[in-house]
Amino acid sequence: MTNLIDGKGIAAELRAKCAERVSNLILNGIVPKLAVIIVGDDPASHQYVNSRAADCKAVGMDSTVYELPSDTTQSELISLLEQINVDPKIHGILLQMPLPIHMNPDEVVVHISRDKDVDGLHPINIGMLGSGKPSFAPCTPSSIMQLIKSTGVPIRGKNAVVVGRSNVVGKPAAMLLLQENATVTICHSKTVDLKEHTMQADILVAAVGVPGLITGDMIKPGAIVIDAGINRVDGKTVGDVDFESAKEVAGAITPVPGGVGPVTRTILLMHTLDAAERINAGN
């Protein structure tokens, strides 16, 4: 029988632990705080940002949302980041993507303090992840690992296939799986015979942004299937995995919604707390 991996339940447990950590920090005179920056007026981005602020409030953390107009210049955004970098009351920085078309995100993210880069975007943090050293990994790959580990199935020695090679999900997820001693294959749009690879996966991560790409006949019986896809189809949110056919084959599977998303949101809180503890340990 397929085990449905309850992302909402796992996130609730992690948030409870976050609330305890917040209480301990406050007792020591530290109020953990996240700065969220959004440029422009995209409704979906604003909804995302508002929910991050609500998440902080729910566990007792502080947050500040910087809402910048769409005509903000890149230099103005960088100036704000540099101000926040040196603000001792702010421990984590979340820069909402995408940025307006006149900005170069690669040029902007390097101005986020790597010590406050709780979303794992800074090139140094990405490089640290690739070299297997402690760093902030992007939140979605970190969530993927939490969900895999929640099954209780050891990762060591397993065949893991990641479908998707983005810098924010696919590649870092593969790096994290390697750190856990899995044998990792990365597939992408140029992969010949995707099914041949996915059928070998004890752990299958779908993170490519194509609705229903992975069907039940592409999954090894008993595999752990983590669906990190977020797609809108006919007004509904669906993943990269055809859930109905996949659940008949997989040993454990995440739903969409209710799988990776809730845990990803909580990982951001955990990273901010990590940053607050590290920053204050160095003071």
CSV table of C-alpha atoms in Angstrom, one decimal:
chain,number,residue,atom,x,y,z
A,1,MET,CA,0.0,0.0,0.0
A,2,THR,CA,1.4,3.4,-1.0
A,3,ASN,CA,2.4,5.7,1.9
A,4,LEU,CA,1.2,9.2,1.3
A,5,ILE,CA,3.9,11.6,2.6
A,6,ASP,CA,2.0,14.3,4.5
A,7,GLY,CA,3.9,17.5,3.9
A,8,LYS,CA,1.4,19.5,5.9
A,9,GLY,CA,1.9,17.3,8.9
A,10,ILE,CA,5.7,17.3,8.7
A,11,ALA,CA,5.7,21.1,8.3
A,12,ALA,CA,3.5,21.4,11.4
A,13,GLU,CA,6.0,19.3,13.4
A,14,LEU,CA,8.9,21.4,12.1
A,15,ARG,CA,7.1,24.7,12.9
A,16,ALA,CA,6.6,23.5,16.5
A,17,LYS,CA,10.3,23.0,16.8
A,18,CYS,CA,10.9,26.4,15.3
A,19,ALA,CA,8.6,28.0,17.9
A,20,GLU,CA,10.7,26.4,20.6
A,21,ARG,CA,13.9,27.7,19.1
A,22,VAL,CA,12.5,31.2,18.8
A,23,SER,CA,11.5,31.1,22.5
A,24,ASN,CA,15.0,30.1,23.5
A,25,LEU,CA,16.6,32.9,21.3
A,26,ILE,CA,14.2,35.5,22.8
A,27,LEU,CA,15.1,34.4,26.3
A,28,ASN,CA,18.7,35.2,25.3
A,29,GLY,CA,17.8,38.7,24.1
A,30,ILE,CA,17.7,37.7,20.4
A,31,VAL,CA,14.6,38.3,18.3
A,32,PRO,CA,15.1,36.4,15.0
A,33,LYS,CA,14.0,38.5,12.0
A,34,LEU,CA,13.5,37.9,8.3
A,35,ALA,CA,13.6,40.6,5.7
A,36,VAL,CA,11.5,39.9,2.6
A,37,ILE,CA,12.1,42.1,-0.5
A,38,ILE,CA,9.7,42.2,-3.5
A,39,VAL,CA,10.1,44.4,-6.5
A,40,GLY,CA,7.0,45.0,-8.7
A,41,ASP,CA,3.3,44.3,-8.4
A,42,ASP,CA,2.9,40.7,-9.4
A,43,PRO,CA,-0.1,39.4,-7.4
A,44,ALA,CA,1.2,35.9,-7.0
A,45,SER,CA,4.5,37.1,-5.7
A,46,HIS,CA,2.8,39.4,-3.2
A,47,GLN,CA,0.6,36.6,-2.0
A,48,TYR,CA,3.8,34.5,-1.5
A,49,VAL,CA,5.5,37.3,0.4
A,50,ASN,CA,2.6,37.9,2.6
A,51,SER,CA,2.4,34.2,3.5
A,52,ARG,CA,6.1,34.2,4.5
A,53,ALA,CA,5.4,37.1,6.9
A,54,ALA,CA,2.5,35.2,8.3
A,55,ASP,CA,4.7,32.1,8.8
A,56,CYS,CA,7.2,34.2,10.8
A,57,LYS,CA,4.5,35.6,13.0
A,58,ALA,CA,3.0,32.1,13.6
A,59,VAL,CA,6.3,30.9,15.3
A,60,GLY,CA,7.0,34.2,17.1
A,61,MET,CA,9.6,35.5,14.7
A,62,ASP,CA,9.8,39.1,13.4
A,63,SER,CA,9.7,40.1,9.8
A,64,THR,CA,9.9,43.1,7.6
A,65,VAL,CA,8.5,43.3,4.0
A,66,TYR,CA,10.2,45.8,1.7
A,67,GLU,CA,7.8,46.5,-1.2
A,68,LEU,CA,9.6,48.3,-4.0
A,69,PRO,CA,7.9,49.7,-7.2
A,70,SER,CA,8.6,48.0,-10.5
A,71,ASP,CA,10.6,51.0,-11.7
A,72,THR,CA,13.2,50.6,-8.9
A,73,THR,CA,16.7,50.6,-10.4
A,74,GLN,CA,19.1,47.7,-9.9
A,75,SER,CA,21.5,50.0,-8.0
A,76,GLU,CA,18.7,51.1,-5.7
A,77,LEU,CA,17.9,47.4,-4.9
A,78,ILE,CA,21.6,46.6,-4.3
A,79,SER,CA,21.8,49.6,-2.0
A,80,LEU,CA,18.9,48.3,0.1
A,81,LEU,CA,20.5,44.8,0.3
A,82,GLU,CA,23.7,46.3,1.5
A,83,GLN,CA,21.9,48.2,4.2
A,84,ILE,CA,20.1,45.1,5.4
A,85,ASN,CA,23.4,43.1,5.3
A,86,VAL,CA,24.8,45.3,8.1
A,87,ASP,CA,21.6,45.6,10.1
A,88,PRO,CA,22.2,43.5,13.3
A,89,LYS,CA,18.5,43.1,13.9
A,90,ILE,CA,17.9,41.2,10.6
A,91,HIS,CA,19.2,37.6,10.4
A,92,GLY,CA,17.8,36.4,7.1
A,93,ILE,CA,17.1,37.9,3.6
A,94,LEU,CA,14.6,36.6,1.1
A,95,LEU,CA,14.6,38.3,-2.3
A,96,GLN,CA,11.5,37.4,-4.1
A,97,MET,CA,12.0,36.1,-7.7
A,98,PRO,CA,11.5,36.9,-10.5
A,99,LEU,CA,12.9,40.4,-10.5
A,100,PRO,CA,11.8,42.9,-13.2
A,101,ILE,CA,13.2,42.3,-16.6
A,102,HIS,CA,15.5,45.4,-16.4
A,103,MET,CA,17.4,43.7,-13.5
A,104,ASN,CA,20.1,41.0,-13.7
A,105,PRO,CA,19.4,38.5,-10.9
A,106,ASP,CA,22.9,37.1,-11.0
A,107,GLU,CA,24.4,40.6,-10.4
A,108,VAL,CA,21.9,41.3,-7.6
A,109,VAL,CA,22.2,38.1,-5.5
A,110,VAL,CA,25.9,38.5,-5.0
A,111,HIS,CA,25.1,41.5,-2.9
A,112,ILE,CA,23.1,39.4,-0.4
A,113,SER,CA,25.3,38.6,2.7
A,114,ARG,CA,26.0,34.9,2.4
A,115,ASP,CA,25.5,34.7,6.2
A,116,LYS,CA,21.9,35.9,5.7
A,117,ASP,CA,21.2,34.2,2.4
A,118,VAL,CA,18.5,31.9,3.9
A,119,ASP,CA,17.2,31.0,0.4
A,120,GLY,CA,20.6,29.7,-0.8
A,121,LEU,CA,21.0,31.9,-3.8
A,122,HIS,CA,24.5,33.3,-3.3
A,123,PRO,CA,27.2,31.8,-5.5
A,124,ILE,CA,29.4,31.1,-2.6
A,125,ASN,CA,26.7,29.1,-0.8
A,126,ILE,CA,26.0,27.2,-4.0
A,127,GLY,CA,29.7,26.5,-4.3
A,128,MET,CA,29.9,25.3,-0.7
A,129,LEU,CA,26.9,23.0,-1.3
A,130,GLY,CA,28.7,21.6,-4.3
A,131,SER,CA,31.8,20.9,-2.3
A,132,GLY,CA,29.9,19.2,0.5
A,133,LYS,CA,30.6,21.9,3.1
A,134,PRO,CA,28.0,23.4,5.4
A,135,SER,CA,26.0,26.2,3.8
A,136,PHE,CA,22.4,27.3,3.2
A,137,ALA,CA,20.9,25.1,0.5
A,138,PRO,CA,17.9,26.4,-1.5
A,139,CYS,CA,14.7,25.8,0.5
A,140,THR,CA,12.9,23.5,-2.0
A,141,PRO,CA,15.8,20.9,-2.2
A,142,SER,CA,16.1,21.1,1.6
A,143,SER,CA,12.4,20.3,1.8
A,144,ILE,CA,12.8,17.4,-0.6
A,145,MET,CA,15.4,15.9,1.7
A,146,GLN,CA,13.2,16.3,4.7
A,147,LEU,CA,10.4,14.5,3.0
A,148,ILE,CA,12.6,11.6,1.8
A,149,LYS,CA,14.0,11.2,5.3
A,150,SER,CA,10.5,11.2,6.8
A,151,THR,CA,9.8,7.8,5.2
A,152,GLY,CA,12.5,6.2,7.3
A,153,VAL,CA,14.1,4.6,4.3
A,154,PRO,CA,17.9,4.9,4.3
A,155,ILE,CA,19.2,7.0,1.4
A,156,ARG,CA,22.7,5.5,1.5
A,157,GLY,CA,23.4,3.3,-1.5
A,158,LYS,CA,20.0,4.0,-3.2
A,159,ASN,CA,19.6,4.9,-6.9
A,160,ALA,CA,18.2,8.4,-7.0
A,161,VAL,CA,17.0,10.1,-10.2
A,162,VAL,CA,16.3,13.8,-10.3
A,163,VAL,CA,14.3,15.0,-13.3
A,164,GLY,CA,15.2,18.6,-13.7
A,165,ARG,CA,18.5,20.5,-13.7
A,166,SER,CA,17.6,24.0,-12.5
A,167,ASN,CA,20.0,25.9,-10.3
A,168,VAL,CA,17.4,26.3,-7.5
A,169,VAL,CA,15.9,22.8,-7.4
A,170,GLY,CA,17.3,20.0,-9.6
A,171,LYS,CA,21.1,20.6,-9.2
A,172,PRO,CA,21.1,21.3,-5.5
A,173,ALA,CA,18.7,18.4,-4.8
A,174,ALA,CA,21.2,16.1,-6.6
A,175,MET,CA,24.1,17.5,-4.5
A,176,LEU,CA,22.2,16.9,-1.3
A,177,LEU,CA,21.4,13.3,-2.3
A,178,LEU,CA,25.1,12.8,-3.1
A,179,GLN,CA,26.0,14.0,0.4
A,180,GLU,CA,23.7,11.3,1.7
A,181,ASN,CA,25.6,8.7,-0.4
A,182,ALA,CA,23.0,8.0,-2.9
A,183,THR,CA,24.0,7.2,-6.5
A,184,VAL,CA,22.5,10.1,-8.4
A,185,THR,CA,21.4,10.5,-12.0
A,186,ILE,CA,20.1,13.9,-13.3
A,187,CYS,CA,17.7,13.8,-16.2
A,188,HIS,CA,16.5,16.8,-18.3
A,189,SER,CA,14.8,17.8,-21.5
A,190,LYS,CA,17.6,16.3,-23.7
A,191,THR,CA,17.6,12.9,-21.9
A,192,VAL,CA,17.0,10.1,-24.3
A,193,ASP,CA,14.4,7.6,-23.0
A,194,LEU,CA,13.5,9.2,-19.7
A,195,LYS,CA,11.6,6.1,-18.6
A,196,GLU,CA,14.7,3.9,-18.8
A,197,HIS,CA,16.3,6.1,-16.1
A,198,THR,CA,13.3,6.6,-13.9
A,199,MET,CA,12.5,2.9,-13.8
A,200,GLN,CA,15.9,2.5,-12.0
A,201,ALA,CA,15.1,5.0,-9.3
A,202,ASP,CA,14.6,3.9,-5.7
A,203,ILE,CA,14.2,7.6,-5.1
A,204,LEU,CA,12.6,9.7,-7.8
A,205,VAL,CA,12.5,13.5,-7.6
A,206,ALA,CA,10.4,15.4,-10.3
A,207,ALA,CA,11.3,19.1,-10.6
A,208,VAL,CA,11.0,20.0,-14.2
A,209,GLY,CA,7.8,22.0,-14.5
A,210,VAL,CA,5.9,19.8,-16.9
A,211,PRO,CA,2.5,18.7,-15.6
A,212,GLY,CA,2.0,15.0,-15.4
A,213,LEU,CA,5.3,14.2,-17.1
A,214,ILE,CA,6.0,11.2,-14.8
A,215,THR,CA,3.3,8.5,-15.1
A,216,GLY,CA,2.9,5.3,-13.1
A,217,ASP,CA,4.4,3.1,-15.8
A,218,MET,CA,7.7,5.1,-15.4
A,219,ILE,CA,8.1,4.4,-11.7
A,220,LYS,CA,9.9,1.5,-10.1
A,221,PRO,CA,7.5,-0.4,-7.8
A,222,GLY,CA,8.0,0.7,-4.2
A,223,ALA,CA,10.0,3.8,-5.1
A,224,ILE,CA,9.9,7.0,-3.1
A,225,VAL,CA,8.5,9.7,-5.4
A,226,ILE,CA,8.9,13.4,-4.5
A,227,ASP,CA,7.0,15.8,-6.7
A,228,ALA,CA,8.4,19.3,-6.6
A,229,GLY,CA,6.5,20.5,-9.6
A,230,ILE,CA,4.0,23.4,-9.3
A,231,ASN,CA,1.9,23.9,-12.4
A,232,ARG,CA,-1.5,25.5,-13.0
A,233,VAL,CA,-3.8,23.4,-15.2
A,234,ASP,CA,-7.5,24.3,-15.6
A,235,GLY,CA,-7.4,26.5,-12.5
A,236,LYS,CA,-5.9,23.7,-10.4
A,237,THR,CA,-2.4,23.2,-8.9
A,238,VAL,CA,-0.8,20.0,-10.1
A,239,GLY,CA,2.6,18.5,-10.0
A,240,ASP,CA,5.0,16.9,-12.5
A,241,VAL,CA,3.8,13.5,-11.5
A,242,ASP,CA,0.5,12.0,-12.6
A,243,PHE,CA,-0.6,11.3,-9.0
A,244,GLU,CA,-3.4,8.9,-9.7
A,245,SER,CA,-1.3,6.4,-11.7
A,246,ALA,CA,1.8,7.0,-9.7
A,247,LYS,CA,0.2,6.2,-6.3
A,248,GLU,CA,-0.6,2.7,-7.5
A,249,VAL,CA,3.1,1.9,-8.0
A,250,ALA,CA,5.1,4.1,-5.6
A,251,GLY,CA,6.0,3.0,-2.1
A,252,ALA,CA,5.7,6.6,-0.9
A,253,ILE,CA,4.6,9.7,-2.7
A,254,THR,CA,4.0,13.4,-2.0
A,255,PRO,CA,0.8,15.0,-3.2
A,256,VAL,CA,0.6,18.4,-5.0
A,257,PRO,CA,-0.5,20.5,-3.2
A,258,GLY,CA,0.3,19.5,0.3
A,259,GLY,CA,3.7,17.9,-0.2
A,260,VAL,CA,6.9,19.8,-0.9
A,261,GLY,CA,5.3,23.3,-0.6
A,262,PRO,CA,4.4,23.4,3.1
A,263,VAL,CA,7.8,22.0,4.1
A,264,THR,CA,9.7,24.5,1.9
A,265,ARG,CA,8.0,27.4,3.7
A,266,THR,CA,9.1,26.0,7.0
A,267,ILE,CA,12.6,25.4,5.8
A,268,LEU,CA,12.9,29.2,5.3
A,269,LEU,CA,12.1,29.7,9.0
A,270,MET,CA,14.6,27.1,10.0
A,271,HIS,CA,17.3,28.7,7.9
A,272,THR,CA,16.6,32.1,9.4
A,273,LEU,CA,16.9,30.6,12.9
A,274,ASP,CA,20.1,29.0,11.9
A,275,ALA,CA,21.4,32.3,10.7
A,276,ALA,CA,20.3,34.1,13.9
A,277,GLU,CA,22.1,31.5,16.0
A,278,ARG,CA,25.3,31.6,13.9
A,279,ILE,CA,25.5,35.4,13.7
A,280,ASN,CA,25.0,35.8,17.4
A,281,ALA,CA,27.5,33.0,18.2
A,282,GLY,CA,30.1,35.1,16.4
A,283,ASN,CA,29.4,38.3,18.3
